[in-house]
Short mmCIF file of C-alpha atoms in Angstrom, two decimals:
data_model
loop_
_atom_site.label_atom_id
_atom_site.label_comp_id
_atom_site.label_asym_id
_atom_site.label_seq_id
_atom_site.Cartn_x
_atom_site.Cartn_y
_atom_site.Cartn_z
CA MET G 1 219.41 118.74 127.39
CA THR G 2 215.90 118.13 126.01
CA SER G 3 214.25 115.00 123.84
CA ASP G 4 215.08 117.57 120.96
CA PRO G 5 217.69 117.67 119.24
CA VAL G 6 217.35 120.66 117.38
CA VAL G 7 216.60 122.93 120.61
CA ASP G 8 219.68 120.86 122.58
CA ALA G 9 221.96 122.03 118.86
CA LEU G 10 220.63 125.79 119.27
CA CYS G 11 221.60 125.92 123.06
CA ARG G 12 225.51 125.44 122.50
CA PRO G 13 227.46 128.35 121.45
CA ASP G 14 229.52 126.67 118.93
CA PHE G 15 226.29 126.23 116.17
CA TYR G 16 226.05 129.52 115.94
CA PRO G 17 228.97 131.47 113.32
CA HIS G 18 228.81 134.58 115.54
CA HIS G 19 230.00 132.47 118.43
CA PRO G 20 228.16 134.04 121.62
CA ALA G 21 229.65 133.32 124.95
CA SER G 22 226.34 131.28 126.31
CA VAL G 23 222.71 130.84 124.90
CA GLU G 24 219.96 131.18 127.31
CA LEU G 25 217.22 129.10 125.81
CA VAL G 26 213.43 130.83 126.94
CA GLN G 27 210.44 128.68 126.61
CA THR G 28 206.58 129.53 125.29
CA HIS G 29 203.62 127.60 124.63
CA ALA G 30 204.18 127.52 120.95
CA SER G 31 208.46 128.41 120.56
CA TYR G 32 211.89 127.93 121.71
CA ILE G 33 212.99 130.96 121.72
CA PHE G 34 217.53 131.12 121.91
CA LEU G 35 219.02 134.25 123.00
CA ALA G 36 222.67 134.01 121.37
CA GLY G 37 224.38 136.91 122.24
CA ASP G 38 223.60 139.94 119.73
CA PHE G 39 220.93 137.67 118.01
CA VAL G 40 217.55 135.58 118.81
CA TYR G 41 217.18 132.49 117.00
CA LYS G 42 213.51 131.70 117.49
CA ILE G 43 212.16 127.59 115.95
CA LYS G 44 208.42 127.16 116.26
CA LYS G 45 207.35 124.11 118.37
CA PRO G 46 205.16 121.72 116.10
CA VAL G 47 202.22 121.85 117.84
CA ARG G 48 198.92 122.76 117.14
CA TYR G 49 196.23 124.54 119.62
CA ASP G 50 192.69 126.45 118.87
CA PHE G 51 193.96 129.57 117.79
CA LEU G 52 197.18 128.18 116.04
CA ASP G 53 198.39 125.27 113.59
CA PHE G 54 202.35 124.72 113.15
CA THR G 55 202.39 120.88 112.78
CA THR G 56 204.16 120.61 109.57
CA LEU G 57 207.04 121.78 108.05
CA GLU G 58 205.95 123.27 105.20
CA LYS G 59 203.45 126.14 107.62
CA ARG G 60 206.68 126.21 110.68
CA LYS G 61 208.36 127.68 107.13
CA PHE G 62 205.47 129.60 105.95
CA PHE G 63 204.58 131.31 109.88
CA CYS G 64 208.05 131.60 110.22
CA GLU G 65 207.91 133.90 106.85
CA GLU G 66 204.99 135.61 107.79
CA GLU G 67 206.86 136.74 111.34
CA ILE G 68 209.72 137.96 109.25
CA ARG G 69 207.35 140.18 106.55
CA LEU G 70 204.54 141.34 109.59
CA ASN G 71 207.20 142.57 112.24
CA ARG G 72 209.42 144.14 109.74
CA ARG G 73 206.28 146.52 109.59
CA LEU G 74 207.29 148.54 112.61
CA ALA G 75 210.73 146.78 113.85
CA PRO G 76 212.49 145.81 109.95
CA SER G 77 216.19 146.60 111.29
CA VAL G 78 215.63 143.83 114.31
CA TYR G 79 213.97 140.84 111.78
CA LEU G 80 216.89 139.95 109.65
CA GLU G 81 215.83 136.53 107.91
CA VAL G 82 214.96 132.24 108.15
CA VAL G 83 217.42 130.76 108.38
CA PRO G 84 217.09 126.52 107.15
CA LEU G 85 218.04 124.28 109.20
CA SER G 86 219.77 120.88 107.85
CA ARG G 87 221.61 118.14 108.83
CA ASN G 88 224.70 117.08 106.87
CA GLN G 89 225.59 113.84 105.52
CA GLN G 90 227.04 113.79 109.78
CA GLY G 91 223.73 113.89 111.06
CA THR G 92 225.09 117.68 112.64
CA LEU G 93 222.51 119.99 112.45
CA VAL G 94 223.80 122.90 110.52
CA ARG G 95 222.57 126.10 108.27
CA GLY G 96 221.67 125.24 104.56
CA GLU G 97 219.44 124.38 102.03
CA GLU G 98 218.99 120.65 101.39
CA ASN G 99 217.23 118.16 104.48
CA ILE G 100 215.95 120.72 106.01
CA VAL G 101 214.15 119.68 109.26
CA GLU G 102 213.60 122.81 111.05
CA TYR G 103 212.99 126.75 109.81
CA ALA G 104 214.40 130.20 112.69
CA VAL G 105 213.69 133.69 112.83
CA LYS G 106 216.67 135.37 113.12
CA MET G 107 216.25 138.89 115.10
CA ARG G 108 219.12 141.62 116.65
CA ARG G 109 218.66 141.20 119.94
CA LEU G 110 217.61 144.65 121.43
CA PRO G 111 218.73 145.62 124.56
CA ASP G 112 216.76 145.03 127.59
CA ASP G 113 218.05 148.50 129.81
CA ARG G 114 215.61 149.68 126.56
CA MET G 115 212.68 148.38 126.88
CA LEU G 116 209.51 150.49 127.95
CA LYS G 117 208.88 147.69 131.11
CA THR G 118 212.71 148.50 132.43
CA LEU G 119 212.13 152.62 131.55
CA LEU G 120 209.10 153.28 133.54
CA ARG G 121 209.66 150.42 136.72
CA ALA G 122 213.10 152.25 136.84
CA ASN G 123 210.87 156.06 136.94
CA PRO G 124 206.86 155.21 137.38
CA ALA G 125 206.37 159.13 136.69
CA ASP G 126 208.16 158.93 133.02
CA LEU G 127 205.76 160.39 130.31
CA GLU G 128 208.49 160.73 127.21
CA PRO G 129 208.18 157.18 125.52
CA ILE G 130 204.39 157.52 125.21
CA ALA G 131 203.94 160.85 122.71
CA PRO G 132 206.24 158.68 120.37
CA ILE G 133 204.81 155.33 120.76
CA ALA G 134 201.19 157.14 120.35
CA ARG G 135 202.69 158.73 116.67
CA THR G 136 204.40 155.56 115.58
CA VAL G 137 201.11 153.10 116.17
CA ALA G 138 199.07 155.95 114.65
CA ALA G 139 201.30 155.99 111.30
CA PHE G 140 201.35 152.61 111.13
CA HIS G 141 197.76 152.06 111.58
CA LYS G 142 197.72 154.91 108.53
CA GLU G 143 199.64 152.73 106.55
CA ALA G 144 198.69 149.37 107.25
CA GLN G 145 196.49 147.00 105.05
CA THR G 146 192.79 147.14 104.64
CA GLY G 147 189.34 146.34 103.10
CA GLY G 148 188.05 142.19 101.99
CA ARG G 149 188.88 139.89 104.49
CA ILE G 150 190.33 142.81 106.71
CA ASP G 151 187.35 144.37 106.99
CA GLU G 152 185.39 141.23 108.56
CA GLY G 153 187.44 141.38 111.49
CA GLY G 154 185.08 144.35 112.58
CA SER G 155 182.51 142.65 111.78
CA LEU G 156 179.40 142.45 114.84
CA ALA G 157 178.96 139.23 113.94
CA ALA G 158 183.43 138.57 114.40
CA ILE G 159 183.05 140.67 117.88
CA ARG G 160 180.26 138.20 118.94
CA LYS G 161 182.28 135.30 118.63
CA ASN G 162 185.00 136.80 120.33
CA THR G 163 183.75 137.78 123.07
CA GLU G 164 181.56 134.22 123.90
CA GLU G 165 183.99 132.02 122.93
CA ASN G 166 185.96 133.87 125.81
CA PHE G 167 183.25 133.87 128.38
CA ASP G 168 182.64 129.64 127.05
CA GLU G 169 186.02 129.72 128.22
CA THR G 170 185.92 131.22 131.77
CA LYS G 171 182.45 129.46 133.30
CA LYS G 172 184.73 126.46 134.72
CA PHE G 173 186.93 129.62 136.79
CA ILE G 174 183.65 130.82 138.05
CA ASP G 175 184.21 131.07 141.83
CA VAL G 176 187.60 130.29 141.15
CA THR G 177 189.59 133.42 139.53
CA ILE G 178 186.57 135.19 138.40
CA ALA G 179 183.20 136.16 140.61
CA ARG G 180 180.06 134.76 139.77
CA HIS G 181 178.32 138.75 139.86
CA ALA G 182 181.44 139.54 138.06
CA TYR G 183 181.59 137.42 135.25
CA GLU G 184 177.30 137.34 134.87
CA PHE G 185 177.70 141.75 134.33
CA ILE G 186 180.67 141.81 132.30
CA ALA G 187 179.02 138.81 130.14
CA ASP G 188 175.52 141.01 130.18
CA PHE G 189 177.24 144.21 129.56
CA THR G 190 179.46 143.56 126.23
CA ARG G 191 176.04 141.93 124.78
CA ALA G 192 174.52 144.83 125.46
CA PHE G 193 177.21 146.96 124.60
CA LEU G 194 177.73 145.48 121.08
CA SER G 195 173.52 145.46 120.18
CA ALA G 196 173.50 149.17 121.39
CA ASN G 197 176.76 150.25 119.02
CA GLU G 198 175.74 147.85 115.75
CA PRO G 199 176.08 151.45 113.76
CA LEU G 200 178.76 152.66 115.78
CA LEU G 201 180.53 148.90 114.48
CA ALA G 202 179.91 149.48 110.92
CA SER G 203 180.94 152.73 110.70
CA ARG G 204 183.84 151.70 112.10
CA VAL G 205 184.13 149.11 109.01
CA SER G 206 182.88 151.74 106.45
CA ARG G 207 185.36 153.92 107.26
CA HIS G 208 188.18 151.74 107.70
CA HIS G 209 189.18 151.80 111.05
CA ILE G 210 189.68 147.68 111.16
CA ARG G 211 193.22 147.31 109.76
CA ASP G 212 195.52 144.59 109.42
CA CYS G 213 197.29 145.37 113.01
CA HIS G 214 199.89 144.36 115.33
CA GLY G 215 197.41 142.29 117.70
CA ASP G 216 199.24 141.67 120.63
CA LEU G 217 200.54 145.66 121.33
CA HIS G 218 201.41 145.71 125.19
CA MET G 219 204.63 146.96 127.08
CA GLU G 220 206.84 143.93 126.58
CA HIS G 221 206.81 144.30 123.42
CA ILE G 222 207.87 148.15 122.95
CA CYS G 223 211.69 149.17 122.92
CA MET G 224 212.47 152.84 122.78
CA THR G 225 216.10 152.56 121.35
CA ASP G 226 216.97 153.80 117.05
CA GLY G 227 213.35 155.35 117.72
CA VAL G 228 210.39 153.21 118.53
CA VAL G 229 210.70 149.82 117.95
CA ILE G 230 207.39 147.51 118.15
CA PHE G 231 208.24 144.16 117.72
CA ASP G 232 206.47 140.04 117.83
CA CYS G 233 203.17 140.35 116.52
CA ILE G 234 200.77 138.20 115.95
CA GLU G 235 201.49 136.45 112.92
CA PHE G 236 199.53 132.77 113.58
CA ASN G 237 196.43 133.71 113.17
CA GLU G 238 194.64 136.21 110.93
CA ARG G 239 191.07 136.78 113.22
CA PHE G 240 193.69 138.15 115.91
CA ARG G 241 195.18 140.88 113.48
CA PHE G 242 192.91 142.45 111.59
CA ILE G 243 190.33 144.24 114.34
CA ASP G 244 190.06 147.79 114.57
CA THR G 245 192.46 149.92 115.75
CA ALA G 246 190.68 151.21 119.04
CA ALA G 247 191.26 147.56 120.17
CA GLU G 248 194.56 147.81 119.49
CA ILE G 249 195.04 150.99 121.13
CA ALA G 250 192.74 149.82 124.12
CA PHE G 251 195.39 146.36 124.58
CA LEU G 252 197.90 149.22 125.42
CA MET G 253 195.82 151.21 127.05
CA MET G 254 195.11 148.53 129.45
CA ASP G 255 198.62 147.29 130.12
CA LEU G 256 199.42 150.23 131.12
CA ASP G 257 196.74 150.51 133.67
CA PHE G 258 197.34 146.97 135.10
CA HIS G 259 200.78 147.56 135.83
CA GLY G 260 199.79 151.31 137.41
CA TYR G 261 200.35 153.27 134.37
CA ALA G 262 197.10 155.31 134.55
CA ARG G 263 198.80 158.36 133.37
CA GLN G 264 200.71 157.26 130.95
CA ALA G 265 197.97 155.20 129.59
CA ASP G 266 195.76 158.12 129.61
CA LEU G 267 198.74 159.98 127.67
CA PHE G 268 198.60 157.72 124.94
CA GLY G 269 194.91 156.92 124.08
CA ARG G 270 194.54 161.12 123.73
CA THR G 271 198.39 161.54 121.75
CA TYR G 272 196.90 158.46 119.32
CA MET G 273 193.26 159.86 118.59
CA GLU G 274 195.15 163.43 118.35
CA HIS G 275 197.70 162.43 115.53
CA SER G 276 195.26 159.84 114.12
CA GLY G 277 192.18 162.13 114.33
CA ASP G 278 190.05 159.04 114.75
CA THR G 279 188.57 160.42 117.78
CA GLN G 280 185.34 158.67 117.30
CA ALA G 281 187.71 155.52 118.97
CA ALA G 282 187.25 157.60 122.04
CA ARG G 283 183.58 155.78 122.49
CA LEU G 284 185.26 152.06 122.14
CA ILE G 285 188.01 152.62 124.47
CA ASP G 286 186.44 151.05 128.02
CA PHE G 287 184.55 148.53 125.81
CA TYR G 288 188.14 146.87 124.31
CA ARG G 289 189.95 147.54 127.73
CA ALA G 290 187.99 145.07 129.42
CA TYR G 291 187.95 142.56 126.09
CA TYR G 292 191.68 142.42 126.96
CA ALA G 293 191.56 141.97 130.21
CA TYR G 294 189.10 139.84 130.59
CA VAL G 295 191.14 137.80 127.59
CA ARG G 296 194.22 137.96 129.91
CA GLY G 297 192.72 136.41 132.70
CA LYS G 298 191.67 134.05 130.53
CA VAL G 299 194.61 132.89 129.40
CA THR G 300 195.96 133.54 132.57
CA SER G 301 193.54 130.96 134.50
CA LEU G 302 193.69 128.51 132.08
CA ARG G 303 197.56 127.67 133.43
CA LEU G 304 195.94 126.29 136.48
CA LEU G 305 194.62 123.34 134.03
CA SER G 306 199.10 121.91 134.13
CA ASN G 307 198.92 118.98 135.28
CA GLY G 308 201.86 119.32 139.00
CA LEU G 309 201.23 123.04 139.81
CA PRO G 310 202.34 123.13 143.19
CA ALA G 311 199.92 125.38 145.48
CA ALA G 312 202.76 128.54 145.70
CA ALA G 313 202.39 128.99 141.86
CA ARG G 314 198.41 128.09 141.73
CA ASP G 315 197.89 131.12 143.97
CA GLU G 316 200.20 133.41 142.29
CA ILE G 317 198.26 132.75 138.88
CA THR G 318 194.89 133.07 141.08
CA THR G 319 195.64 136.06 142.05
CA LEU G 320 196.99 137.33 138.72
CA ALA G 321 194.30 136.07 137.50
CA SER G 322 192.13 137.47 139.43
CA ARG G 323 193.68 141.30 139.08
CA TYR G 324 193.00 140.85 135.21
CA PHE G 325 189.14 139.86 135.51
CA ASP G 326 188.51 142.62 138.45
CA LEU G 327 190.21 145.37 135.94
CA ALA G 328 187.67 144.34 132.93
CA TYR G 329 184.77 144.78 134.90
CA ALA G 330 185.65 147.92 136.58
CA TYR G 331 185.67 148.98 132.56
CA ALA G 332 182.51 147.73 132.38
CA ALA G 333 181.34 149.61 134.93
CA ARG G 334 182.59 152.72 134.71
CA LEU G 335 179.45 155.74 133.29
CA GLU G 336 180.32 157.13 129.85
CA LYS G 337 177.71 159.46 130.24
CA PRO G 338 176.69 161.57 133.26
CA VAL G 339 174.62 161.55 135.86
CA LEU G 340 173.98 162.90 139.42
CA MET G 341 173.40 160.60 142.77
CA LEU G 342 173.43 161.85 146.26
CA THR G 343 173.86 159.73 149.44
CA ALA G 344 171.93 159.78 152.12
CA GLY G 345 171.70 159.27 156.02
CA LEU G 346 172.56 160.02 159.29
CA ILE G 347 175.46 160.06 160.64
CA GLY G 348 177.49 156.64 160.70
CA SER G 349 175.43 155.03 158.00
CA GLY G 350 178.59 154.71 156.03
CA LYS G 351 177.34 157.32 152.96
CA SER G 352 181.21 158.14 152.58
CA TYR G 353 182.06 154.49 152.43
CA GLN G 354 179.18 153.72 149.62
CA ALA G 355 180.20 157.07 147.81
CA ARG G 356 183.97 155.74 147.75
CA SER G 357 182.85 152.65 146.13
CA LEU G 358 181.46 153.34 143.68
CA GLU G 359 183.40 156.01 143.02
CA SER G 360 185.79 153.41 142.11
CA LEU G 361 183.15 152.16 139.84
CA LEU G 362 181.31 154.06 137.99
CA GLY G 363 184.31 156.39 137.05
CA ALA G 364 182.11 159.08 139.30
CA ARG G 365 183.45 162.76 140.80
CA VAL G 366 182.76 162.54 144.70
CA ILE G 367 181.87 165.79 146.41
CA ARG G 368 181.63 165.72 150.02
CA THR G 369 180.67 167.95 151.65
CA ASP G 370 182.37 167.31 155.17
CA VAL G 371 185.63 168.29 153.14
CA LEU G 372 184.43 171.19 151.00
CA ARG G 373 182.90 172.68 154.49
CA LYS G 374 186.02 172.90 156.01
CA GLU G 375 188.25 173.45 152.66
CA MET G 376 185.39 176.56 152.48
CA LEU G 377 186.59 177.74 155.90
CA GLY G 378 190.29 176.90 155.69
CA ILE G 379 189.99 174.70 158.10
CA THR G 380 192.47 171.69 157.62
CA PRO G 381 189.56 168.58 156.68
CA SER G 382 191.17 166.61 159.31
CA GLU G 383 190.58 168.60 162.04
CA LYS G 384 188.49 167.63 164.76
CA HIS G 385 185.62 170.39 165.51
CA ALA G 386 183.40 169.61 168.73
CA ASP G 387 180.49 172.00 168.10
CA ASP G 388 176.89 171.29 169.34
CA PHE G 389 174.45 170.84 166.42
CA GLY G 390 173.72 173.11 164.59
CA LYS G 391 175.91 175.62 165.95
CA GLY G 392 179.83 176.80 164.89
CA ILE G 393 181.20 175.59 161.35
CA TYR G 394 177.74 173.44 161.30
CA ALA G 395 175.81 176.51 161.76
CA ASP G 396 172.54 176.72 159.32
CA ASP G 397 174.20 179.91 156.95
CA ILE G 398 177.37 177.56 156.64
CA THR G 399 175.48 174.64 155.89
CA GLU G 400 173.71 176.72 153.11
CA ARG G 401 176.65 177.35 151.87
CA THR G 402 178.47 174.52 151.58
CA TYR G 403 175.38 172.73 149.99
CA ALA G 404 174.91 175.89 147.82
CA ARG G 405 179.03 174.93 146.85
CA ALA G 406 178.62 171.55 146.74
CA PHE G 407 175.54 172.23 143.81
CA GLU G 408 177.68 174.84 141.81
CA LEU G 409 180.84 171.84 141.92
CA ALA G 410 178.23 169.02 141.11
CA GLU G 411 177.06 171.07 138.19
CA ALA G 412 180.04 171.92 136.47
CA GLY G 413 181.24 168.31 136.64
CA LEU G 414 178.50 166.86 135.19
CA ARG G 415 178.24 169.84 132.00
CA ALA G 416 181.94 168.66 131.50
CA GLY G 417 180.45 164.92 131.30
CA HIS G 418 180.96 163.19 134.31
CA PRO G 419 178.69 161.25 136.62
CA VAL G 420 178.53 162.72 139.84
CA ILE G 421 177.65 161.81 143.27
CA LEU G 422 176.84 164.17 146.40
CA ASP G 423 177.97 162.81 149.74
CA ALA G 424 176.44 164.34 152.11
CA SER G 425 173.41 163.40 154.94
CA PHE G 426 170.93 165.02 152.87
CA GLY G 427 168.39 165.20 155.55
CA ASP G 428 166.33 168.33 154.70
CA ARG G 429 163.91 167.36 151.56
CA ALA G 430 164.16 170.58 150.58
CA LYS G 431 167.96 170.25 149.49
CA ARG G 432 166.94 166.66 147.76
CA LYS G 433 164.76 168.37 145.45
CA ALA G 434 167.02 171.24 144.71
CA ALA G 435 169.70 168.46 143.94
CA GLY G 436 166.93 166.45 141.41
CA ARG G 437 166.31 169.77 139.71
CA LEU G 438 169.36 170.67 139.52
CA ALA G 439 169.53 167.00 137.66
CA GLU G 440 166.54 167.67 135.38
CA LYS G 441 168.36 170.83 134.57
CA VAL G 442 171.42 169.83 133.08
CA GLY G 443 169.64 166.91 131.61
CA VAL G 444 170.68 163.77 133.49
CA PRO G 445 169.46 160.71 135.12
CA PHE G 446 169.13 161.60 139.53
CA TYR G 447 169.54 159.18 141.91
CA VAL G 448 168.81 158.69 145.50
CA LEU G 449 171.25 155.65 148.20
CA ASP G 450 169.46 155.93 151.32
CA CYS G 451 171.91 154.47 153.56
CA VAL G 452 170.89 153.03 156.67
CA CYS G 453 172.69 151.27 159.79
CA PRO G 454 171.64 149.97 163.17
CA ASP G 455 172.47 152.27 165.64
CA ASP G 456 174.67 149.45 167.58
CA VAL G 457 177.12 149.65 164.47
CA VAL G 458 176.91 153.08 164.10
CA VAL G 459 177.90 153.87 167.97
CA LYS G 460 181.26 151.17 167.05
CA ARG G 461 181.58 153.12 163.81
CA LEU G 462 181.73 157.05 165.75
CA GLU G 463 184.23 155.17 167.96
CA ARG G 464 186.72 154.19 165.63
CA ARG G 465 185.74 157.61 164.01
CA ALA G 466 186.92 159.02 167.29
CA ARG G 467 190.45 158.18 166.99
CA ASP G 468 191.07 158.61 163.09
CA LEU G 469 192.82 161.36 162.74
CA ASP G 470 192.80 161.99 159.25
CA ASN G 471 188.98 161.50 159.42
CA PRO G 472 187.10 164.92 157.92
CA SER G 473 183.76 163.96 160.06
CA ASP G 474 183.09 165.58 163.49
CA GLY G 475 179.75 162.77 163.73
CA ARG G 476 179.13 161.77 167.32
CA TRP G 477 176.24 160.18 169.24
CA GLU G 478 174.74 163.35 170.10
CA ILE G 479 174.98 164.52 167.22
CA LEU G 480 173.22 161.64 165.71
CA THR G 481 170.65 162.31 168.26
CA GLU G 482 169.81 165.16 167.26
CA GLN G 483 170.01 164.76 163.77
CA LYS G 484 167.58 161.48 164.13
CA LYS G 485 164.79 164.85 165.40
CA ILE G 486 165.29 166.36 161.68
CA PHE G 487 165.90 163.90 159.09
CA HIS G 488 162.71 164.32 156.71
CA PRO G 489 162.02 160.59 155.59
CA ILE G 490 163.10 159.80 152.00
CA ASP G 491 159.00 159.15 150.56
CA GLU G 492 159.53 161.61 147.34
CA MET G 493 161.19 159.37 144.91
CA ASP G 494 159.69 157.09 142.59
CA ALA G 495 161.12 153.50 143.31
CA CYS G 496 163.59 153.67 139.40
CA HIS G 497 165.47 156.13 140.63
CA TYR G 498 165.81 155.46 144.73
CA PHE G 499 168.64 152.85 146.37
CA ARG G 500 168.52 151.75 149.84
CA ILE G 501 171.56 150.38 151.57
CA ASP G 502 171.57 148.63 154.83
CA THR G 503 175.00 149.35 155.04
CA SER G 504 175.86 146.43 157.55
CA ASP G 505 174.54 143.52 155.54
CA ARG G 506 177.46 142.73 152.79
CA PRO G 507 176.49 146.45 150.67
CA GLU G 508 178.38 145.17 147.78
CA ARG G 509 175.72 143.01 147.24
CA LEU G 510 173.16 145.85 146.57
CA ARG G 511 176.48 147.92 144.69
CA HIS G 512 177.06 145.86 142.77
CA GLU G 513 173.55 145.67 142.15
CA ILE G 514 173.58 149.90 141.59
CA VAL G 515 176.37 149.05 138.71
CA ARG G 516 173.98 146.83 136.36
CA THR G 517 171.16 148.75 137.04
CA LEU G 518 172.89 151.84 135.99
CA LYS G 519 174.82 150.73 133.17
CA MET G 520 172.53 148.65 131.61
CA ARG G 521 169.80 152.17 131.57
CA GLU G 522 172.93 153.89 129.90
CA LEU G 523 173.37 151.54 127.36
CA SER G 524 169.37 150.90 126.69
CA GLY G 525 169.39 154.67 126.62
CA GLN G 526 167.26 155.57 129.21
#
């Protein structure tokens, strides 16, 4: 029993004309939802938040009617009617048009086993539902209303209002659910992106890509039954629904990514753009994915403000919110344009670890010569070779062939539009200059990451590496000693294209600075 007699009445199976065997009550921050056999009834709580107002019966009736009208665009067979709830002379709650005390949205219940989240959980490799969903969303966007007040949702002022509101509301969660460096970077990235892309955003409005969308397009609102059914759109606030169609598809792509379905996310985006013809959307996808991941991080973090949360629940909420903020950071950091970066340093200096870390942050492709050398020779990368320095598979001619092949692969990756990291020792100044000429030839920025590390730390790393049977490196202390003799100091680079990183002393700090530098230069057109 609750303190609300209307809720209590709808919890009883005998209230419903179809007499369900049982009724399950589900609550959200703004609604009571009653799962009653083959049907679902939903009433709105008399609450007010910054983004919605259900405080009067008249308003609740209006938004019930809006929920029906708007959701019938994508789920016409699900949303049935608005049911007026009245009290009869005996004070019993009944359906009726007199003495109305509440309104309920009546829906047909969808099968749980056909929900997209259920299907993908059962078969994470399943791509079959994705193309029909993309085609359905593309067709919906084509017919959705546009123009007038709707266009205002795509204005630079409206987008800035939304993003700045997010940053204001998450200050209290810095170093709780979001690291300070991530908060500052995402905020700076967002502001720089909007300033750099003002003409693009204006063209989205003029090309009628700002539409009356669904507004809450994620996996839990998609069911694969009788075709594609997409339900539970935003009815309570036009601001969340009058958005760029690129934002709408980015929301679902982010949700798929977050749950581990990156292939499905990529297929959805590509299929949507193919059927909508909106290839311009690709330039906005990562921005809006970062935006929606950040929103999810914010909304999840706000749950921490509830009183009386058990410690276990607080930990769970904190972890979930942090995952969303980490994803937002990853989208914001990803480079949209190609650059060439090379690592340089002695054996055991941590080059490969830094390359892998930057690979995930920048969305880059790493070409590792330790692996490439052995692949070229038909050797399993993990196979150990204790050759003397400059001998065997590390003879000069094989090294020259390895670097030449690495440059070929790097050029192909750059011309395909990908950032590339060349992971090798690059102790020879001539090879570093050759990499610089390659970047100049392709017309991309060039950077060197100089990795250094104290010898005592290197010794421990090399000892661990020798025990790691999967590590492709054959580096040993005696090789390091010889390598030091011929390593050319990196003194040919100008300061703005050179990074030096001590990999033994919290290198993540400099990695974040590298990400910031590269991303801000990209946005400023440098």
